[in-house]
């Protein structure tokens, strides 16, 4: 329980934050790669808790066999989904590569086409005229492409052995990690209560209730966080994909996937991409794309404002400044993962403080 004096409360909260950041830094820099498969497995096992309860309440289904079947079915479903997404991304990226090659060939072979492209690029650059530089680049396109090809060839040849060696190490490690996750998920699911009791037995009795409450609250918060933002990602991706298909954009799947991933980042949204893109399209005279993108952004924003409070809930509410600060601190301490982990930690800390505040200062209704 936190002290009631303001300066003491501030000191204790600061200490908690510092200890949390140190633990997070040590965890992600020294232990994370070793325990990550088991963290993933525990999360999946928590997702399978309804399955375990169902098997326990219906004795005609052997618990171990039923849970194993569900784990294998979920693994097969996730594998098929990853394969389908990866296949579509590879197909569209291959098509994009061919499109770039064809564009470069036309720029080199057709002067009128090159003039149109150069004029369009030059129109995007304010205050200065770069057309001469672009024409010079076109004149030296063969030389520059040849230099790039030779450089790439040398790099590829020199790094071929290391790439093959890296693949030879990565693939078995990846397969082994997946196998560990599957097996650990199964054992976490069927022995969850016994495993939790074992870990609690390692601590003194006086702190067991606190640890159990903290674990339950953390698991609930992380679960709600992942479910909420996973659902928002799926909805945003579907909206973007439908919008891009209606507008008639090429590479709609890859574009929708990338923008939906950007939208997951705290503080950042689809408007970070759609608004500048739509404005550039309008300025360049592509009114269909520009208006379509801006309308898409407006529709997505309205739908987001309606569904986000219901999906995410008030338990996520931390101020934009706190979110931005936690993102920056997380990025500096532990890299990209910190963009999500530290804001999540801030949400958990906020929830702990709220519970403590309710215990210290009960509401007037309860007091009466």
Short mmCIF file of C-alpha atoms in Angstrom, two decimals:
data_model
loop_
_atom_site.label_atom_id
_atom_site.label_comp_id
_atom_site.label_asym_id
_atom_site.label_seq_id
_atom_site.Cartn_x
_atom_site.Cartn_y
_atom_site.Cartn_z
CA UNK A 1 0.00 0.00 0.00
CA UNK A 2 1.29 3.43 -0.87
CA UNK A 3 1.78 6.09 1.81
CA UNK A 4 -0.76 8.90 1.96
CA UNK A 5 1.76 11.76 2.09
CA UNK A 6 2.17 13.21 -1.43
CA UNK A 7 5.98 13.40 -1.42
CA UNK A 8 6.29 9.85 -0.08
CA UNK A 9 3.82 8.58 -2.66
CA UNK A 10 5.83 10.28 -5.40
CA UNK A 11 9.07 8.73 -4.11
CA UNK A 12 7.58 5.24 -3.92
CA UNK A 13 6.03 5.47 -7.39
CA UNK A 14 9.32 6.74 -8.82
CA UNK A 15 11.13 3.83 -7.18
CA UNK A 16 8.62 1.35 -8.60
CA UNK A 17 9.06 2.80 -12.09
CA UNK A 18 12.87 2.71 -11.83
CA UNK A 19 12.89 -0.89 -10.60
CA UNK A 20 10.43 -1.87 -13.33
CA UNK A 21 12.58 -0.27 -16.04
CA UNK A 22 15.74 -1.97 -14.74
CA UNK A 23 14.03 -5.36 -14.63
CA UNK A 24 12.62 -4.81 -18.12
CA UNK A 25 16.03 -3.80 -19.45
CA UNK A 26 17.76 -6.85 -17.95
CA UNK A 27 14.97 -9.16 -19.06
CA UNK A 28 14.95 -8.06 -22.68
CA UNK A 29 18.72 -7.80 -23.07
CA UNK A 30 19.82 -10.99 -21.33
CA UNK A 31 16.94 -13.41 -20.77
CA UNK A 32 14.20 -12.60 -23.26
CA UNK A 33 15.36 -14.85 -26.11
CA UNK A 34 15.60 -17.79 -23.71
CA UNK A 35 12.19 -17.41 -22.05
CA UNK A 36 10.19 -16.02 -25.02
CA UNK A 37 8.98 -19.46 -26.23
CA UNK A 38 7.62 -20.20 -22.75
CA UNK A 39 5.99 -16.75 -22.48
CA UNK A 40 4.24 -17.38 -25.81
CA UNK A 41 3.27 -20.87 -24.68
CA UNK A 42 1.83 -19.57 -21.40
CA UNK A 43 -0.21 -16.97 -23.28
CA UNK A 44 -1.60 -19.63 -25.62
CA UNK A 45 -2.35 -21.85 -22.66
CA UNK A 46 -4.32 -19.02 -21.06
CA UNK A 47 -6.31 -18.76 -24.31
CA UNK A 48 -7.09 -22.48 -24.04
CA UNK A 49 -8.49 -22.22 -20.50
CA UNK A 50 -12.13 -22.46 -21.74
CA UNK A 51 -11.18 -25.63 -23.62
CA UNK A 52 -9.66 -27.12 -20.48
CA UNK A 53 -12.72 -26.22 -18.41
CA UNK A 54 -14.97 -27.73 -21.09
CA UNK A 55 -13.03 -30.99 -21.09
CA UNK A 56 -13.13 -31.12 -17.27
CA UNK A 57 -16.89 -30.58 -17.20
CA UNK A 58 -17.54 -33.19 -19.93
CA UNK A 59 -15.91 -36.36 -18.68
CA UNK A 60 -16.55 -38.21 -21.96
CA UNK A 61 -13.69 -36.20 -23.45
CA UNK A 62 -10.30 -37.25 -22.02
CA UNK A 63 -8.68 -34.01 -20.91
CA UNK A 64 -5.18 -34.64 -22.22
CA UNK A 65 -6.29 -35.98 -25.60
CA UNK A 66 -8.83 -33.20 -26.08
CA UNK A 67 -6.35 -30.43 -25.20
CA UNK A 68 -3.68 -31.98 -27.45
CA UNK A 69 -6.15 -32.08 -30.35
CA UNK A 70 -7.07 -28.40 -29.84
CA UNK A 71 -3.39 -27.35 -29.58
CA UNK A 72 -2.51 -29.17 -32.81
CA UNK A 73 -5.58 -27.78 -34.57
CA UNK A 74 -4.68 -24.24 -33.50
CA UNK A 75 -1.08 -24.76 -34.65
CA UNK A 76 -2.23 -25.97 -38.06
CA UNK A 77 -4.65 -23.03 -38.41
CA UNK A 78 -2.00 -20.43 -37.48
CA UNK A 79 0.50 -22.06 -39.87
CA UNK A 80 -1.98 -21.96 -42.75
CA UNK A 81 -2.83 -18.32 -42.01
CA UNK A 82 0.85 -17.30 -41.92
CA UNK A 83 1.47 -19.18 -45.17
CA UNK A 84 -1.48 -17.51 -46.91
CA UNK A 85 -0.41 -14.01 -45.80
CA UNK A 86 3.25 -14.62 -46.70
CA UNK A 87 2.30 -16.02 -50.10
CA UNK A 88 0.18 -12.99 -50.95
CA UNK A 89 2.91 -10.59 -49.79
CA UNK A 90 5.53 -12.40 -51.89
CA UNK A 91 3.26 -12.34 -54.95
CA UNK A 92 2.55 -8.62 -54.68
CA UNK A 93 6.17 -7.75 -53.92
CA UNK A 94 7.24 -9.75 -56.98
CA UNK A 95 4.73 -7.86 -59.09
CA UNK A 96 5.99 -4.57 -57.64
CA UNK A 97 9.56 -5.54 -58.56
CA UNK A 98 8.50 -6.26 -62.12
CA UNK A 99 6.65 -2.93 -62.25
CA UNK A 100 9.77 -1.06 -61.12
CA UNK A 101 11.90 -2.80 -63.74
CA UNK A 102 9.37 -1.95 -66.47
CA UNK A 103 9.20 1.69 -65.34
CA UNK A 104 12.98 2.03 -65.41
CA UNK A 105 13.06 0.49 -68.89
CA UNK A 106 10.44 2.94 -70.16
CA UNK A 107 12.24 5.91 -68.60
CA UNK A 108 15.39 4.87 -70.39
CA UNK A 109 13.79 4.03 -73.75
CA UNK A 110 10.99 6.60 -74.11
CA UNK A 111 11.98 10.26 -73.78
CA UNK A 112 8.37 11.47 -73.66
CA UNK A 113 7.54 9.06 -70.87
CA UNK A 114 10.69 10.13 -69.02
CA UNK A 115 9.71 13.80 -69.42
CA UNK A 116 6.27 13.11 -67.91
CA UNK A 117 7.77 11.27 -64.93
CA UNK A 118 10.40 13.98 -64.36
CA UNK A 119 7.80 16.75 -64.52
CA UNK A 120 5.62 14.92 -62.00
CA UNK A 121 8.53 14.36 -59.59
CA UNK A 122 9.68 17.96 -59.99
CA UNK A 123 6.17 19.24 -59.21
CA UNK A 124 6.34 17.55 -55.77
CA UNK A 125 9.48 19.49 -54.76
CA UNK A 126 8.65 23.05 -53.63
CA UNK A 127 10.77 26.17 -54.27
CA UNK A 128 13.53 24.52 -56.35
CA UNK A 129 13.79 23.01 -59.83
CA UNK A 130 15.44 19.59 -59.86
CA UNK A 131 14.55 18.65 -63.43
CA UNK A 132 18.14 19.11 -64.67
CA UNK A 133 19.40 16.74 -62.00
CA UNK A 134 16.71 14.20 -62.89
CA UNK A 135 17.61 14.38 -66.60
CA UNK A 136 21.24 13.84 -65.65
CA UNK A 137 20.26 10.80 -63.62
CA UNK A 138 18.34 9.45 -66.61
CA UNK A 139 21.35 9.97 -68.87
CA UNK A 140 23.52 8.01 -66.44
CA UNK A 141 20.88 5.41 -65.69
CA UNK A 142 22.71 2.60 -67.49
CA UNK A 143 25.95 3.32 -65.66
CA UNK A 144 24.25 3.64 -62.28
CA UNK A 145 22.23 0.46 -62.77
CA UNK A 146 25.35 -1.41 -63.89
CA UNK A 147 27.26 -0.15 -60.85
CA UNK A 148 24.42 -1.18 -58.57
CA UNK A 149 24.25 -4.60 -60.23
CA UNK A 150 28.00 -5.17 -59.89
CA UNK A 151 27.98 -4.01 -56.29
CA UNK A 152 25.03 -6.25 -55.52
CA UNK A 153 26.73 -9.15 -57.30
CA UNK A 154 29.93 -8.73 -55.29
CA UNK A 155 27.99 -8.44 -52.04
CA UNK A 156 25.84 -11.43 -52.90
CA UNK A 157 28.85 -13.54 -53.88
CA UNK A 158 30.84 -12.53 -50.82
CA UNK A 159 27.91 -13.06 -48.49
CA UNK A 160 26.51 -16.22 -50.08
CA UNK A 161 28.39 -18.54 -47.72
CA UNK A 162 27.32 -16.54 -44.66
CA UNK A 163 23.71 -16.44 -45.88
CA UNK A 164 23.64 -20.19 -46.41
CA UNK A 165 25.33 -20.73 -43.06
CA UNK A 166 22.87 -18.38 -41.36
CA UNK A 167 19.91 -20.15 -42.96
CA UNK A 168 21.34 -23.52 -41.94
CA UNK A 169 21.37 -22.31 -38.33
CA UNK A 170 18.13 -20.28 -38.38
CA UNK A 171 15.79 -22.87 -39.87
CA UNK A 172 16.54 -25.68 -37.37
CA UNK A 173 16.44 -23.18 -34.49
CA UNK A 174 13.11 -21.78 -35.69
CA UNK A 175 11.60 -25.25 -36.08
CA UNK A 176 12.90 -26.29 -32.66
CA UNK A 177 11.50 -23.10 -31.08
CA UNK A 178 8.08 -23.75 -32.63
CA UNK A 179 8.19 -27.32 -31.34
CA UNK A 180 9.08 -26.07 -27.84
CA UNK A 181 6.17 -23.60 -27.94
CA UNK A 182 3.71 -26.34 -28.97
CA UNK A 183 4.86 -28.80 -26.30
CA UNK A 184 5.06 -26.12 -23.58
CA UNK A 185 1.57 -24.86 -24.50
CA UNK A 186 0.18 -28.36 -24.05
CA UNK A 187 1.79 -28.86 -20.64
CA UNK A 188 0.89 -25.34 -19.44
CA UNK A 189 -2.72 -25.98 -20.47
CA UNK A 190 -3.16 -29.32 -18.73
CA UNK A 191 -1.06 -28.53 -15.62
CA UNK A 192 -1.73 -24.81 -15.23
CA UNK A 193 -2.89 -24.99 -11.59
CA UNK A 194 -0.01 -27.21 -10.46
CA UNK A 195 2.60 -25.07 -12.27
CA UNK A 196 1.22 -21.87 -10.73
CA UNK A 197 1.27 -23.45 -7.29
CA UNK A 198 4.87 -24.54 -7.80
CA UNK A 199 6.01 -21.01 -8.64
CA UNK A 200 4.09 -19.55 -5.71
CA UNK A 201 5.73 -22.10 -3.40
CA UNK A 202 9.11 -20.52 -4.16
CA UNK A 203 8.08 -17.33 -2.32
CA UNK A 204 7.26 -16.62 1.35
CA UNK A 205 3.65 -17.05 2.40
CA UNK A 206 3.33 -13.36 3.26
CA UNK A 207 3.79 -12.28 -0.37
CA UNK A 208 1.87 -15.10 -2.05
CA UNK A 209 -1.50 -13.26 -2.10
CA UNK A 210 0.14 -10.13 -3.55
CA UNK A 211 1.98 -12.15 -6.22
CA UNK A 212 -1.17 -14.03 -7.16
CA UNK A 213 -3.18 -10.81 -7.47
CA UNK A 214 -0.40 -9.18 -9.49
CA UNK A 215 -0.15 -12.20 -11.79
CA UNK A 216 -3.92 -12.34 -12.33
CA UNK A 217 -4.09 -8.62 -13.02
CA UNK A 218 -1.12 -8.73 -15.39
CA UNK A 219 -2.51 -11.74 -17.26
CA UNK A 220 -5.93 -10.09 -17.54
CA UNK A 221 -4.45 -6.78 -18.71
CA UNK A 222 -2.13 -8.39 -21.27
CA UNK A 223 -4.90 -10.65 -22.53
CA UNK A 224 -7.33 -7.77 -22.95
CA UNK A 225 -4.61 -5.64 -24.54
CA UNK A 226 -3.73 -8.27 -27.13
CA UNK A 227 -7.34 -9.21 -27.86
CA UNK A 228 -8.42 -5.58 -28.18
CA UNK A 229 -5.64 -4.43 -30.46
CA UNK A 230 -5.66 -7.69 -32.42
CA UNK A 231 -9.33 -7.15 -33.21
CA UNK A 232 -8.73 -3.48 -34.05
CA UNK A 233 -5.90 -4.53 -36.39
CA UNK A 234 -8.14 -7.03 -38.20
CA UNK A 235 -10.96 -4.49 -38.56
CA UNK A 236 -8.60 -1.72 -39.76
CA UNK A 237 -6.89 -4.08 -42.22
CA UNK A 238 -10.25 -5.21 -43.63
CA UNK A 239 -11.42 -1.58 -44.00
CA UNK A 240 -8.19 -0.54 -45.73
CA UNK A 241 -8.18 -3.56 -48.05
CA UNK A 242 -11.80 -2.96 -49.06
CA UNK A 243 -11.10 0.75 -49.62
CA UNK A 244 -8.02 0.12 -51.74
CA UNK A 245 -9.81 -2.49 -53.84
CA UNK A 246 -12.74 -0.09 -54.45
CA UNK A 247 -10.35 2.75 -55.36
CA UNK A 248 -8.52 0.38 -57.68
CA UNK A 249 -5.04 0.63 -56.16
CA UNK A 250 -2.37 -1.87 -57.06
CA UNK A 251 -0.78 -3.98 -54.31
CA UNK A 252 -3.85 -3.41 -52.11
CA UNK A 253 -3.06 -6.34 -49.77
CA UNK A 254 0.51 -5.26 -48.96
CA UNK A 255 -0.46 -1.59 -48.58
CA UNK A 256 -3.37 -2.42 -46.27
CA UNK A 257 -1.17 -4.75 -44.20
CA UNK A 258 1.63 -2.18 -43.77
CA UNK A 259 -0.72 0.69 -42.87
CA UNK A 260 -2.68 -1.49 -40.43
CA UNK A 261 0.61 -2.41 -38.73
CA UNK A 262 1.52 1.30 -38.53
CA UNK A 263 -1.90 1.97 -37.01
CA UNK A 264 -1.15 -0.42 -34.13
CA UNK A 265 1.63 1.84 -32.87
CA UNK A 266 0.45 4.06 -30.01
CA UNK A 267 -0.15 7.73 -30.94
CA UNK A 268 0.34 6.88 -34.65
CA UNK A 269 -2.75 6.24 -36.81
CA UNK A 270 -3.89 5.59 -40.36
CA UNK A 271 -4.03 9.35 -40.94
CA UNK A 272 -0.23 9.45 -40.74
CA UNK A 273 -0.18 7.68 -44.11
CA UNK A 274 -3.58 8.29 -45.71
CA UNK A 275 -3.77 12.08 -45.30
CA UNK A 276 -0.37 12.93 -46.88
CA UNK A 277 -0.91 10.28 -49.55
CA UNK A 278 -4.35 11.66 -50.40
CA UNK A 279 -3.06 15.25 -50.46
CA UNK A 280 -0.20 14.33 -52.80
CA UNK A 281 -2.61 12.50 -55.09
CA UNK A 282 -4.91 15.55 -55.25
CA UNK A 283 -2.01 17.92 -55.96
CA UNK A 284 -0.73 15.65 -58.73
CA UNK A 285 -4.18 15.56 -60.36
CA UNK A 286 -5.20 12.02 -59.38
CA UNK A 287 -8.53 13.12 -57.91
CA UNK A 288 -10.02 9.63 -57.79
CA UNK A 289 -7.24 8.27 -55.59
CA UNK A 290 -6.93 11.41 -53.48
CA UNK A 291 -10.63 11.76 -52.72
CA UNK A 292 -10.93 8.00 -52.20
CA UNK A 293 -8.10 7.94 -49.68
CA UNK A 294 -9.46 10.92 -47.73
CA UNK A 295 -12.97 9.43 -47.67
CA UNK A 296 -11.48 6.11 -46.54
CA UNK A 297 -9.66 7.87 -43.71
CA UNK A 298 -12.85 9.64 -42.62
CA UNK A 299 -14.87 6.40 -42.65
CA UNK A 300 -12.17 4.46 -40.78
CA UNK A 301 -11.87 7.25 -38.19
CA UNK A 302 -15.65 7.37 -37.57
CA UNK A 303 -15.86 3.59 -37.22
CA UNK A 304 -12.80 3.60 -34.96
CA UNK A 305 -14.33 6.24 -32.67
CA UNK A 306 -17.47 4.12 -32.35
CA UNK A 307 -15.94 0.70 -31.78
CA UNK A 308 -12.67 1.49 -29.98
CA UNK A 309 -14.24 2.42 -26.60
CA UNK A 310 -16.26 -0.79 -26.65
CA UNK A 311 -13.33 -3.00 -27.70
CA UNK A 312 -10.48 -1.42 -25.76
CA UNK A 313 -12.36 -0.19 -22.70
CA UNK A 314 -11.44 2.40 -20.12
CA UNK A 315 -8.76 0.20 -18.55
CA UNK A 316 -6.41 1.23 -21.41
CA UNK A 317 -6.73 4.92 -20.68
CA UNK A 318 -3.38 6.61 -20.19
CA UNK A 319 -2.75 10.13 -21.39
CA UNK A 320 -1.18 10.74 -24.82
CA UNK A 321 1.86 12.33 -23.14
CA UNK A 322 2.38 9.27 -20.91
CA UNK A 323 1.96 7.01 -23.94
CA UNK A 324 4.49 9.00 -25.96
CA UNK A 325 6.97 9.08 -23.06
CA UNK A 326 6.65 5.35 -22.41
CA UNK A 327 7.12 4.62 -26.14
CA UNK A 328 10.28 6.73 -26.28
CA UNK A 329 11.74 5.23 -23.11
CA UNK A 330 10.91 1.72 -24.30
CA UNK A 331 12.48 2.32 -27.71
CA UNK A 332 15.68 3.66 -26.17
CA UNK A 333 15.98 0.89 -23.58
CA UNK A 334 15.02 -2.28 -25.43
CA UNK A 335 14.39 -1.36 -29.06
CA UNK A 336 11.25 -1.95 -31.13
CA UNK A 337 9.68 -4.29 -28.56
CA UNK A 338 9.80 -1.42 -26.07
CA UNK A 339 7.25 0.49 -28.17
CA UNK A 340 4.67 -2.01 -26.92
CA UNK A 341 6.07 -3.46 -23.70
CA UNK A 342 6.70 -0.22 -21.77
CA UNK A 343 3.29 1.35 -22.63
CA UNK A 344 1.73 -1.94 -21.53
CA UNK A 345 3.70 -1.71 -18.29
CA UNK A 346 2.46 1.85 -17.84
CA UNK A 347 -1.12 0.59 -18.21
CA UNK A 348 -0.54 -2.10 -15.59
CA UNK A 349 1.10 0.44 -13.23
CA UNK A 350 -1.83 2.81 -13.69
CA UNK A 351 -4.24 0.01 -12.83
CA UNK A 352 -2.24 -0.88 -9.69
CA UNK A 353 -2.28 2.75 -8.56
CA UNK A 354 -6.02 3.00 -9.19
CA UNK A 355 -6.68 -0.10 -7.07
CA UNK A 356 -4.45 1.28 -4.31
CA UNK A 357 -6.25 4.64 -4.51
CA UNK A 358 -9.62 2.91 -4.16
CA UNK A 359 -8.36 1.05 -1.08
CA UNK A 360 -6.87 4.17 0.55
CA UNK A 361 -9.70 6.56 -0.36
CA UNK A 362 -12.96 4.59 -0.64
CA UNK A 363 -15.75 6.26 -2.55
CA UNK A 364 -18.35 8.30 -0.76
CA UNK A 365 -21.02 5.81 -1.71
CA UNK A 366 -19.24 2.94 -0.09
CA UNK A 367 -18.42 5.06 2.95
CA UNK A 368 -22.02 5.97 3.42
#
